Amino acid sequence: MKRTNNYEVTSLDMQKQQEMIEAMRSMNEGAKEVKKYIIVTYGCQMNEHDSEKIAGMLQNMGYHETTDKKDADLIIYNTCCVRENAELKVYGNLGSLKNLKKKKEDMIIAVCGCMMQQPQVVEEIKKKYRHVDLVFGTHNLHKFPELLVNAKHSDNMLVEVWENEGEIIEGVPVIRKYELKTFVNIMFGCNNFCTYCIVPYTRGRERSREVQDIINEVKDLAENGTKEITLLGQNVNSYGKTLEEGITFAGLLRKLNEIEGIERIRFMTSHPKDLSEELIDVMAECKKVSPHMHLPFQAGSNKVLKAMNRSYTKESYLALVDNLKRKVPDVAITSDIIVGFPGETEADFQDTMEIVERVRFDSVFTFIYSKRQGTPAAEMKDHISDEVVHDRFNRLVRKINEICAEINRSYLNKEVEVLVEGPSKTDNERLMGRTGQSKLVNFDGDFSLIGKLVKIKITDPKTFSLNGEVVEE
Ligand code: SAH
Ligand code: SF4
Ligand code: F3S
């Protein structure tokens, strides 16, 4: 069944949001001191961008950002539950706020994001973290102003988590962390149900934003100085499937490529099962679409891939990569890998190593399998011992780093084009930027270069970054 976005619901919801924002703003403007907030974000870019929306709503409500917890009137944890350690960090940090809350009783503590979509987590918070004032989920983010107003007037913890996703809500205000390069949601949710993954349960079913809404947002960004956009979705290659106008992800990229002022278009994440020939062609043709493909393969063994419900094989993945490299010769390929999925044998792990050696990834996020309650893999037999998993993990990371260093060494004396982002993280008197392939480059240069595309000659490649100098034209 096709589904379109329902604007009637959207505009009503937005009206309510606006009323609540204004009510809070007039309250804050009348207060003796400025109200301050901190948002602590865990997890992926989707969560980072959600936090930018929360910040947008808060600043419209008259709140100012602070970096000091003791100074904050409102602390929000935007949580992730993709792996157990992400959850443990949240519980630890929430616990440590207990004393602060005792000293500052009118401080509001809110928790939101993916963790809250799990009923057992909400129960735990109700039981053990009573100093929390507000709990909400991923599907009712736009209702945050109303929830905050209600939480302020309530003596009890206010919990509102929607089990199911509603329509896409357009027009939520956003405060973007960086104006030069920024995120744009193109779709929400996921229908893939990889057997290890909690995301389909926390983010709901897949739904795409209307093309025109995306174009309007990107044009607006370009007019305000944005040079690079990263299109976000759990599976961008299936963009458009829920829309009536019959557009593909490749078609969307072609349209965005026309927008004046935008220099680079990135996207993540691509699922190998949906990566079309058309998308590869668009990457080869469209100048602004960066030659970088993040293409998680998770595991090399066909047996493990099947148990993960990934719908491709080692052979089809390698063929896809060959095709990509043939049509886009300067492409950088990056990936995600999980080590220690239930039932993974040493021979299965060797299949993962083989893909790493054959593809030669520019970088890889490596994860140790983490059992997630409610997913099919949690019920599978043959969970792998910590010792075996760590040994495999270390061998894998060593191999990946060796290859990364080799690839980076091949950049010596080459010229690359870098979008200059700002001061370097390691030395704030130098500059940093990224190539189209997403390689981090540090160099000396005038700060007036920030925001420009600049040619850099690589003089000193490292394993995870490149050092270079500006090529005088
Ligand atoms: N939608 C994206 C990424 C989602 S989560 C995709 O499909 O590629 C990001 C990464 O976390 C995944 O690619 C996977 O490698 C990892 N991951 C997800 N669930 C995990 C789990 N239970 N244990 C370990 N790693 C996991
Ligand atoms: Fe999770 Fe798979 Fe969906 Fe990615 S595609 S979010 S790994 S279920
Ligand atoms: Fe992202 Fe974590 Fe949710 S990876 S989608 S924030 S579970």
Short mmCIF file of C-alpha atoms and ligand atoms in Angstrom, two decimals:
data_model
loop_
_atom_site.label_atom_id
_atom_site.label_comp_id
_atom_site.label_asym_id
_atom_site.label_seq_id
_atom_site.Cartn_x
_atom_site.Cartn_y
_atom_site.Cartn_z
CA MET A 1 0.00 0.00 0.00
CA LYS A 2 1.29 3.44 -0.89
CA ARG A 3 1.17 6.12 1.72
CA THR A 4 1.40 9.88 1.40
CA ASN A 5 2.12 12.39 4.10
CA ASN A 6 -0.99 13.87 5.63
CA TYR A 7 -0.65 17.65 5.76
CA GLU A 8 -3.84 18.19 7.72
CA VAL A 9 -2.44 16.35 10.70
CA THR A 10 0.89 18.08 10.20
CA SER A 11 -0.45 21.61 10.24
CA LEU A 12 -2.60 20.96 13.33
CA ASP A 13 0.34 19.47 15.18
CA MET A 14 2.51 22.38 14.15
CA GLN A 15 -0.09 24.87 15.35
CA LYS A 16 -0.07 23.25 18.78
CA GLN A 17 3.73 23.18 18.80
CA GLN A 18 3.84 26.88 17.96
CA GLU A 19 1.37 27.75 20.73
CA MET A 20 3.43 25.85 23.29
CA ILE A 21 6.67 27.43 22.08
CA GLU A 22 5.18 30.88 22.44
CA ALA A 23 3.74 30.14 25.90
CA MET A 24 7.15 28.97 27.11
CA ARG A 25 8.94 31.91 25.47
CA SER A 26 6.82 34.49 27.22
CA MET A 27 7.36 32.65 30.52
CA ASN A 28 11.13 32.59 29.98
CA GLU A 29 11.28 36.21 28.86
CA GLY A 30 9.58 37.23 32.10
CA ALA A 31 12.04 35.23 34.25
CA LYS A 32 14.84 36.98 36.21
CA GLU A 33 17.60 34.83 34.70
CA VAL A 34 18.07 33.26 31.28
CA LYS A 35 17.08 29.60 31.21
CA LYS A 36 19.84 27.25 30.04
CA TYR A 37 19.91 23.79 28.52
CA ILE A 38 22.32 20.99 27.71
CA ILE A 39 21.57 18.20 25.26
CA VAL A 40 23.77 15.11 25.51
CA THR A 41 23.49 13.00 22.36
CA TYR A 42 24.38 9.33 21.92
CA GLY A 43 24.16 7.22 18.76
CA CYS A 44 24.03 7.94 15.07
CA GLN A 45 23.60 11.00 12.84
CA MET A 46 19.84 10.49 12.99
CA ASN A 47 19.99 11.19 16.72
CA GLU A 48 22.43 14.07 16.25
CA HIS A 49 20.00 15.67 13.85
CA ASP A 50 17.07 15.05 16.21
CA SER A 51 19.06 16.88 18.88
CA GLU A 52 19.45 19.81 16.47
CA LYS A 53 15.64 19.88 16.24
CA ILE A 54 15.28 19.80 20.04
CA ALA A 55 17.80 22.67 20.22
CA GLY A 56 15.79 24.54 17.58
CA MET A 57 12.58 24.20 19.60
CA LEU A 58 14.38 25.18 22.82
CA GLN A 59 15.97 28.29 21.39
CA ASN A 60 12.58 29.36 20.04
CA MET A 61 11.29 28.87 23.58
CA GLY A 62 13.88 31.35 24.85
CA TYR A 63 16.40 28.83 26.24
CA HIS A 64 20.15 29.34 25.80
CA GLU A 65 22.76 26.60 25.49
CA THR A 66 25.33 25.99 28.23
CA THR A 67 28.15 23.46 28.56
CA ASP A 68 28.12 23.35 32.36
CA LYS A 69 25.65 20.88 33.91
CA LYS A 70 25.63 22.81 37.21
CA ASP A 71 24.46 25.86 35.32
CA ALA A 72 21.67 24.10 33.41
CA ASP A 73 17.93 24.39 34.08
CA LEU A 74 17.23 21.56 31.66
CA ILE A 75 19.34 18.50 30.84
CA ILE A 76 18.27 16.20 28.03
CA TYR A 77 19.76 12.84 27.18
CA ASN A 78 19.00 11.77 23.62
CA THR A 79 19.72 8.07 23.84
CA CYS A 80 20.80 5.15 21.64
CA CYS A 81 20.32 1.41 22.21
CA VAL A 82 21.97 -0.12 19.16
CA ARG A 83 24.49 -1.85 21.43
CA GLU A 84 24.47 -2.58 25.16
CA ASN A 85 27.38 -0.27 26.00
CA ALA A 86 25.45 2.72 24.61
CA GLU A 87 22.66 1.97 27.10
CA LEU A 88 25.02 1.42 30.02
CA LYS A 89 26.57 4.85 29.46
CA VAL A 90 23.14 6.49 29.65
CA TYR A 91 22.20 4.70 32.88
CA GLY A 92 25.58 5.64 34.41
CA ASN A 93 25.25 9.30 33.47
CA LEU A 94 21.62 9.50 34.57
CA GLY A 95 22.54 8.05 37.97
CA SER A 96 25.23 10.67 38.45
CA LEU A 97 22.65 13.47 38.04
CA LYS A 98 20.82 12.43 41.22
CA ASN A 99 22.93 14.63 43.50
CA LEU A 100 22.80 17.62 41.20
CA LYS A 101 19.02 17.41 41.11
CA LYS A 102 18.92 17.32 44.93
CA LYS A 103 20.79 20.63 45.03
CA LYS A 104 18.77 22.21 42.26
CA GLU A 105 15.23 20.95 42.64
CA ASP A 106 13.63 22.92 39.84
CA MET A 107 16.06 21.54 37.28
CA ILE A 108 14.30 19.42 34.63
CA ILE A 109 15.87 16.15 33.51
CA ALA A 110 14.50 14.67 30.30
CA VAL A 111 15.39 11.45 28.47
CA CYS A 112 14.36 10.70 24.91
CA GLY A 113 15.46 8.83 21.81
CA CYS A 114 15.70 5.19 20.81
CA MET A 115 16.17 3.66 24.28
CA MET A 116 12.80 5.04 25.36
CA GLN A 117 11.01 3.08 22.64
CA GLN A 118 11.72 -0.07 24.65
CA PRO A 119 9.10 -0.67 27.39
CA GLN A 120 11.58 -2.43 29.71
CA VAL A 121 13.83 0.66 29.66
CA VAL A 122 10.97 2.98 30.59
CA GLU A 123 10.07 0.63 33.48
CA GLU A 124 13.68 0.71 34.70
CA ILE A 125 13.72 4.51 34.61
CA LYS A 126 10.40 4.73 36.47
CA LYS A 127 11.73 2.38 39.13
CA LYS A 128 15.34 3.41 39.61
CA TYR A 129 15.72 6.93 38.23
CA ARG A 130 12.92 8.81 39.91
CA HIS A 131 14.76 12.11 39.59
CA VAL A 132 13.90 12.07 35.85
CA ASP A 133 11.06 14.51 35.02
CA LEU A 134 10.24 13.72 31.41
CA VAL A 135 10.47 10.65 29.17
CA PHE A 136 9.55 10.76 25.48
CA GLY A 137 10.38 8.71 22.40
CA THR A 138 11.44 9.08 18.79
CA HIS A 139 7.93 9.32 17.31
CA ASN A 140 6.70 12.32 19.32
CA LEU A 141 9.74 14.59 19.12
CA HIS A 142 7.61 17.40 17.64
CA LYS A 143 5.49 17.35 20.81
CA PHE A 144 8.50 18.23 22.97
CA PRO A 145 7.42 21.86 23.68
CA GLU A 146 4.04 20.69 25.00
CA LEU A 147 5.62 17.87 27.01
CA LEU A 148 8.14 20.25 28.54
CA VAL A 149 5.43 22.71 29.58
CA ASN A 150 3.44 19.86 31.16
CA ALA A 151 6.50 18.38 32.89
CA LYS A 152 7.31 21.74 34.44
CA HIS A 153 3.86 21.82 36.00
CA SER A 154 3.85 18.23 37.21
CA ASP A 155 5.24 16.75 40.42
CA ASN A 156 5.45 13.29 38.88
CA MET A 157 7.57 11.90 36.09
CA LEU A 158 5.78 12.57 32.78
CA VAL A 159 6.08 9.65 30.37
CA GLU A 160 4.82 9.85 26.81
CA VAL A 161 6.16 7.35 24.32
CA TRP A 162 4.27 6.55 21.13
CA GLU A 163 4.42 2.90 20.16
CA ASN A 164 3.95 3.62 16.46
CA GLU A 165 5.23 6.24 14.11
CA GLY A 166 2.77 8.93 12.95
CA GLU A 167 2.93 10.98 9.78
CA ILE A 168 6.14 12.82 8.96
CA ILE A 169 6.08 16.20 10.65
CA GLU A 170 7.54 19.00 8.54
CA GLY A 171 8.72 22.39 9.73
CA VAL A 172 10.17 21.59 13.17
CA PRO A 173 12.68 24.40 13.89
CA VAL A 174 16.34 23.32 13.75
CA ILE A 175 19.52 24.83 15.20
CA ARG A 176 22.33 23.29 13.20
CA LYS A 177 25.65 22.64 14.86
CA TYR A 178 27.59 23.59 11.73
CA GLU A 179 26.17 25.73 8.98
CA LEU A 180 28.78 24.79 6.39
CA LYS A 181 27.93 21.11 6.31
CA THR A 182 24.77 19.69 7.66
CA PHE A 183 22.29 16.81 7.79
CA VAL A 184 19.03 16.51 5.90
CA ASN A 185 16.58 13.69 6.70
CA ILE A 186 15.20 12.11 3.55
CA MET A 187 13.46 9.20 5.22
CA PHE A 188 12.69 7.75 8.61
CA GLY A 189 12.44 4.22 9.98
CA CYS A 190 13.54 0.87 8.59
CA ASN A 191 11.75 -2.18 7.16
CA ASN A 192 14.72 -4.49 6.91
CA PHE A 193 14.66 -6.24 10.27
CA CYS A 194 18.26 -7.45 10.23
CA THR A 195 18.02 -10.05 12.98
CA TYR A 196 20.56 -8.40 15.31
CA CYS A 197 19.22 -4.87 15.02
CA ILE A 198 16.92 -2.89 17.31
CA VAL A 199 16.48 0.11 14.98
CA PRO A 200 13.26 -1.06 13.23
CA TYR A 201 11.68 -1.35 16.68
CA THR A 202 12.83 2.09 17.83
CA ARG A 203 12.34 4.08 14.64
CA GLY A 204 9.26 2.42 13.16
CA ARG A 205 8.43 1.59 9.54
CA GLU A 206 10.18 3.16 6.60
CA ARG A 207 8.67 6.40 5.28
CA SER A 208 10.12 8.93 2.84
CA ARG A 209 9.80 12.70 2.90
CA GLU A 210 8.17 14.35 -0.08
CA VAL A 211 10.72 15.41 -2.73
CA GLN A 212 9.57 19.03 -2.68
CA ASP A 213 9.98 19.28 1.11
CA ILE A 214 13.57 18.06 0.77
CA ILE A 215 14.32 20.41 -2.14
CA ASN A 216 12.89 23.38 -0.24
CA GLU A 217 14.98 22.59 2.82
CA VAL A 218 18.18 22.20 0.78
CA LYS A 219 17.57 25.43 -1.18
CA ASP A 220 17.01 27.25 2.08
CA LEU A 221 20.24 25.81 3.49
CA ALA A 222 22.18 26.82 0.37
CA GLU A 223 20.88 30.38 0.67
CA ASN A 224 22.13 30.43 4.25
CA GLY A 225 25.68 29.35 3.44
CA THR A 226 25.57 25.54 3.57
CA LYS A 227 28.02 23.96 1.12
CA GLU A 228 27.70 20.28 1.98
CA ILE A 229 24.68 18.19 2.85
CA THR A 230 24.52 14.63 4.15
CA LEU A 231 21.23 12.93 3.33
CA LEU A 232 20.14 10.69 6.18
CA GLY A 233 18.14 7.49 6.22
CA GLN A 234 18.63 3.97 7.58
CA ASN A 235 18.45 2.67 4.03
CA VAL A 236 18.64 5.59 1.59
CA ASN A 237 18.57 3.30 -1.45
CA SER A 238 14.92 2.53 -0.88
CA TYR A 239 14.00 6.23 -0.78
CA GLY A 240 10.71 6.98 -2.55
CA LYS A 241 9.04 3.58 -2.10
CA THR A 242 6.35 5.04 0.16
CA LEU A 243 5.70 8.04 -2.11
CA GLU A 244 3.16 8.26 -4.89
CA GLU A 245 5.29 10.13 -7.38
CA GLY A 246 7.48 7.18 -8.29
CA ILE A 247 10.88 8.69 -7.58
CA THR A 248 14.06 6.76 -6.75
CA PHE A 249 16.98 7.78 -4.57
CA ALA A 250 19.08 8.28 -7.71
CA GLY A 251 16.34 10.56 -9.08
CA LEU A 252 16.36 12.60 -5.87
CA LEU A 253 20.15 13.01 -6.12
CA ARG A 254 19.84 14.27 -9.70
CA LYS A 255 17.41 16.95 -8.53
CA LEU A 256 19.55 18.00 -5.56
CA ASN A 257 22.62 18.14 -7.80
CA GLU A 258 20.98 21.10 -9.58
CA ILE A 259 20.70 23.28 -6.47
CA GLU A 260 22.97 26.28 -6.70
CA GLY A 261 25.34 26.92 -3.79
CA ILE A 262 25.52 23.30 -2.65
CA GLU A 263 28.98 21.93 -3.51
CA ARG A 264 28.82 18.43 -2.10
CA ILE A 265 26.15 15.83 -1.50
CA ARG A 266 26.81 12.85 0.74
CA PHE A 267 24.42 10.21 1.99
CA MET A 268 24.15 7.36 4.43
CA THR A 269 23.42 4.53 4.82
CA SER A 270 23.26 2.33 1.73
CA HIS A 271 22.07 -1.24 2.04
CA PRO A 272 23.85 -3.49 -0.49
CA LYS A 273 20.60 -5.26 -1.39
CA ASP A 274 19.04 -2.04 -2.70
CA LEU A 275 22.03 -0.33 -4.31
CA SER A 276 20.93 0.21 -7.91
CA GLU A 277 22.92 0.54 -11.11
CA GLU A 278 21.16 3.91 -11.51
CA LEU A 279 22.66 5.14 -8.23
CA ILE A 280 26.18 4.12 -9.31
CA ASP A 281 25.61 5.97 -12.61
CA VAL A 282 24.45 9.08 -10.75
CA MET A 283 27.56 8.98 -8.58
CA ALA A 284 29.69 8.76 -11.72
CA GLU A 285 27.76 11.55 -13.54
CA CYS A 286 26.84 14.14 -10.93
CA LYS A 287 29.74 16.38 -10.02
CA LYS A 288 28.38 17.29 -6.58
CA VAL A 289 27.64 13.73 -5.46
CA SER A 290 30.75 12.77 -3.47
CA PRO A 291 32.67 9.66 -4.54
CA HIS A 292 32.13 8.01 -1.19
CA MET A 293 29.95 4.98 -0.57
CA HIS A 294 29.31 3.78 2.95
CA LEU A 295 28.25 0.23 2.26
CA PRO A 296 27.99 -1.90 5.42
CA PHE A 297 28.45 -5.62 4.75
CA GLN A 298 28.32 -6.75 8.41
CA ALA A 299 29.73 -10.25 7.77
CA GLY A 300 31.45 -12.17 4.99
CA SER A 301 30.02 -15.65 5.40
CA ASN A 302 26.88 -16.48 3.43
CA LYS A 303 25.62 -18.58 6.34
CA VAL A 304 25.95 -15.65 8.75
CA LEU A 305 24.50 -13.16 6.23
CA LYS A 306 21.46 -15.40 5.87
CA ALA A 307 21.05 -15.67 9.63
CA MET A 308 21.33 -11.86 9.80
CA ASN A 309 18.57 -11.53 7.14
CA ARG A 310 20.77 -9.30 4.97
CA SER A 311 19.50 -10.62 1.58
CA TYR A 312 22.84 -10.64 -0.28
CA THR A 313 25.84 -12.93 -0.47
CA LYS A 314 29.59 -12.48 -0.23
CA GLU A 315 29.79 -12.97 -4.01
CA SER A 316 27.05 -10.44 -4.83
CA TYR A 317 28.60 -7.88 -2.46
CA LEU A 318 32.01 -8.26 -4.10
CA ALA A 319 30.45 -7.99 -7.58
CA LEU A 320 28.67 -4.79 -6.50
CA VAL A 321 31.93 -3.30 -5.26
CA ASP A 322 33.72 -4.27 -8.51
CA ASN A 323 31.01 -2.51 -10.52
CA LEU A 324 31.20 0.56 -8.30
CA LYS A 325 34.99 0.77 -8.61
CA ARG A 326 34.80 0.31 -12.38
CA LYS A 327 32.27 3.10 -12.90
CA VAL A 328 33.57 5.47 -10.20
CA PRO A 329 37.35 4.85 -10.20
CA ASP A 330 38.14 7.37 -7.44
CA VAL A 331 35.41 6.05 -5.09
CA ALA A 332 36.17 5.53 -1.40
CA ILE A 333 34.29 2.62 0.12
CA THR A 334 33.66 2.39 3.86
CA SER A 335 31.71 -0.17 5.83
CA ASP A 336 30.33 -1.52 9.11
CA ILE A 337 31.25 -5.00 10.33
CA ILE A 338 29.89 -7.06 13.22
CA VAL A 339 32.16 -9.67 14.79
CA GLY A 340 30.83 -12.58 16.83
CA PHE A 341 27.28 -12.95 15.54
CA PRO A 342 25.74 -16.13 17.09
CA GLY A 343 27.13 -19.24 15.41
CA GLU A 344 30.08 -17.44 13.72
CA THR A 345 32.92 -19.96 13.26
CA GLU A 346 36.58 -19.20 12.52
CA ALA A 347 35.87 -20.13 8.87
CA ASP A 348 32.96 -17.66 8.80
CA PHE A 349 35.22 -15.00 10.25
CA GLN A 350 37.81 -15.73 7.54
CA ASP A 351 35.12 -14.83 4.97
CA THR A 352 34.84 -11.42 6.66
CA MET A 353 38.64 -11.04 6.51
CA GLU A 354 38.56 -12.00 2.84
CA ILE A 355 36.09 -9.23 2.00
CA VAL A 356 38.25 -6.74 3.90
CA GLU A 357 41.33 -7.81 1.92
CA ARG A 358 39.54 -7.89 -1.44
CA VAL A 359 37.67 -4.57 -1.16
CA ARG A 360 40.37 -2.55 0.68
CA PHE A 361 38.06 -0.21 2.56
CA ASP A 362 39.09 3.38 3.27
CA SER A 363 37.74 2.96 6.77
CA VAL A 364 35.48 0.60 8.68
CA PHE A 365 33.38 0.83 11.83
CA THR A 366 33.90 -2.47 13.63
CA PHE A 367 31.47 -3.70 16.27
CA ILE A 368 31.32 -6.64 18.62
CA TYR A 369 27.91 -8.30 18.38
CA SER A 370 25.66 -7.10 21.18
CA LYS A 371 22.55 -9.05 22.15
CA ARG A 372 19.46 -6.83 21.92
CA GLN A 373 16.35 -7.93 23.75
CA GLY A 374 13.40 -8.38 21.40
CA THR A 375 15.46 -9.10 18.26
CA PRO A 376 15.45 -12.58 16.63
CA ALA A 377 19.23 -13.00 17.06
CA ALA A 378 18.89 -12.70 20.83
CA GLU A 379 17.04 -16.03 20.76
CA MET A 380 19.67 -17.79 18.60
CA LYS A 381 21.95 -20.49 19.95
CA ASP A 382 25.77 -20.53 19.98
CA HIS A 383 26.61 -17.13 21.37
CA ILE A 384 30.38 -16.69 21.02
CA SER A 385 32.66 -16.37 24.05
CA ASP A 386 34.19 -12.97 24.84
CA GLU A 387 37.70 -14.36 24.46
CA VAL A 388 37.11 -15.68 20.94
CA VAL A 389 35.28 -12.53 19.83
CA HIS A 390 37.99 -10.21 21.13
CA ASP A 391 40.70 -12.21 19.42
CA ARG A 392 38.82 -12.00 16.10
CA PHE A 393 38.03 -8.35 16.62
CA ASN A 394 41.70 -7.47 17.24
CA ARG A 395 42.87 -9.36 14.16
CA LEU A 396 40.23 -7.63 12.06
CA VAL A 397 41.06 -4.13 13.30
CA ARG A 398 44.79 -4.71 12.72
CA LYS A 399 44.12 -5.73 9.11
CA ILE A 400 41.75 -2.80 8.48
CA ASN A 401 44.26 -0.29 9.88
CA GLU A 402 47.11 -1.75 7.81
CA ILE A 403 45.04 -1.30 4.66
CA CYS A 404 43.92 2.23 5.66
CA ALA A 405 47.56 3.23 6.16
CA GLU A 406 48.51 1.75 2.77
CA ILE A 407 45.68 3.60 1.01
CA ASN A 408 46.64 6.85 2.73
CA ARG A 409 50.32 6.38 1.80
CA SER A 410 49.28 6.23 -1.85
CA TYR A 411 48.14 9.87 -1.50
CA LEU A 412 51.74 11.11 -1.02
CA ASN A 413 52.44 14.02 -3.42
CA LYS A 414 48.93 13.83 -4.86
CA GLU A 415 46.67 16.86 -5.13
CA VAL A 416 43.23 16.63 -3.56
CA GLU A 417 40.29 19.02 -3.35
CA VAL A 418 39.25 19.83 0.20
CA LEU A 419 36.21 21.64 1.55
CA VAL A 420 37.77 23.69 4.35
CA GLU A 421 35.72 23.25 7.53
CA GLY A 422 37.59 25.15 10.22
CA PRO A 423 40.49 24.89 12.68
CA SER A 424 42.18 21.50 12.94
CA LYS A 425 41.21 19.42 16.00
CA THR A 426 44.86 18.62 16.78
CA ASP A 427 46.28 22.13 16.31
CA ASN A 428 43.85 25.02 16.23
CA GLU A 429 46.28 27.26 14.36
CA ARG A 430 46.07 24.92 11.36
CA LEU A 431 43.05 24.20 9.18
CA MET A 432 41.17 21.00 8.44
CA GLY A 433 38.83 19.87 5.74
CA ARG A 434 37.68 16.76 3.93
CA THR A 435 38.09 15.43 0.42
CA GLY A 436 35.12 14.15 -1.57
CA GLN A 437 36.17 10.68 -0.39
CA SER A 438 35.75 11.98 3.18
CA LYS A 439 39.50 11.85 3.96
CA LEU A 440 40.45 14.20 6.77
CA VAL A 441 43.21 16.64 5.70
CA ASN A 442 45.14 19.01 8.02
CA PHE A 443 47.16 21.91 6.61
CA ASP A 444 48.48 25.43 7.26
CA GLY A 445 46.46 28.19 5.68
CA ASP A 446 44.64 31.44 6.05
CA PHE A 447 41.35 31.21 7.97
CA SER A 448 39.63 33.10 5.15
CA LEU A 449 39.75 29.75 3.28
CA ILE A 450 37.03 28.32 5.58
CA GLY A 451 33.98 27.40 3.50
CA LYS A 452 35.95 27.19 0.25
CA LEU A 453 37.06 24.32 -1.94
CA VAL A 454 40.86 24.37 -1.94
CA LYS A 455 43.54 22.25 -3.68
CA ILE A 456 45.94 20.62 -1.24
CA LYS A 457 49.10 18.64 -2.00
CA ILE A 458 49.53 15.74 0.41
CA THR A 459 52.99 15.81 2.01
CA ASP A 460 52.63 13.52 5.05
CA PRO A 461 49.97 10.80 5.07
CA LYS A 462 49.07 9.16 8.41
CA THR A 463 46.87 6.11 9.12
CA PHE A 464 43.70 8.06 9.86
CA SER A 465 44.40 11.48 8.32
CA LEU A 466 46.50 13.28 5.71
CA ASN A 467 48.77 16.32 6.16
CA GLY A 468 49.33 18.64 3.26
CA GLU A 469 49.93 22.13 1.96
CA VAL A 470 47.84 24.56 -0.07
CA VAL A 471 48.66 24.46 -3.78
CA GLU A 472 49.22 28.06 -4.90
CA GLU A 473 47.24 28.64 -8.11
N1 SAH B 1 20.94 1.42 8.85
C1 SAH B 1 22.31 1.32 8.86
C2 SAH B 1 23.01 1.36 10.20
C3 SAH B 1 22.28 1.13 11.45
S1 SAH B 1 23.09 0.88 12.94
C4 SAH B 1 22.67 0.08 8.10
O1 SAH B 1 21.88 -0.79 7.90
O2 SAH B 1 23.80 -0.02 7.71
C5 SAH B 1 24.82 1.07 12.59
C6 SAH B 1 25.61 -0.18 12.69
O3 SAH B 1 25.55 -0.71 14.00
C7 SAH B 1 25.14 -1.32 11.82
O4 SAH B 1 25.55 -1.19 10.50
C8 SAH B 1 25.76 -2.52 12.49
O5 SAH B 1 27.06 -2.76 12.01
C9 SAH B 1 25.86 -2.08 13.95
N2 SAH B 1 24.91 -2.82 14.80
C10 SAH B 1 23.57 -2.80 14.75
N3 SAH B 1 23.05 -3.63 15.68
C11 SAH B 1 24.10 -4.20 16.32
C12 SAH B 1 24.22 -5.16 17.37
N4 SAH B 1 23.16 -5.71 17.93
N5 SAH B 1 25.46 -5.50 17.78
C13 SAH B 1 26.56 -4.95 17.21
N6 SAH B 1 26.51 -4.06 16.22
C14 SAH B 1 25.30 -3.68 15.77
FE1 SF4 B 2 19.26 -2.07 11.37
FE2 SF4 B 2 19.40 -3.50 9.18
FE3 SF4 B 2 17.69 -1.47 9.33
FE4 SF4 B 2 20.29 -0.99 9.21
S1 SF4 B 2 19.08 -1.97 7.61
S2 SF4 B 2 18.84 -0.05 10.59
S3 SF4 B 2 21.18 -2.69 10.35
S4 SF4 B 2 17.60 -3.36 10.51
FE1 F3S B 3 20.69 5.61 15.80
FE2 F3S B 3 21.17 4.30 18.01
FE3 F3S B 3 18.73 4.87 17.36
S1 F3S B 3 22.21 4.03 16.11
S2 F3S B 3 18.67 4.98 15.15
S3 F3S B 3 20.35 6.32 17.84
S4 F3S B 3 19.41 2.97 18.29
#
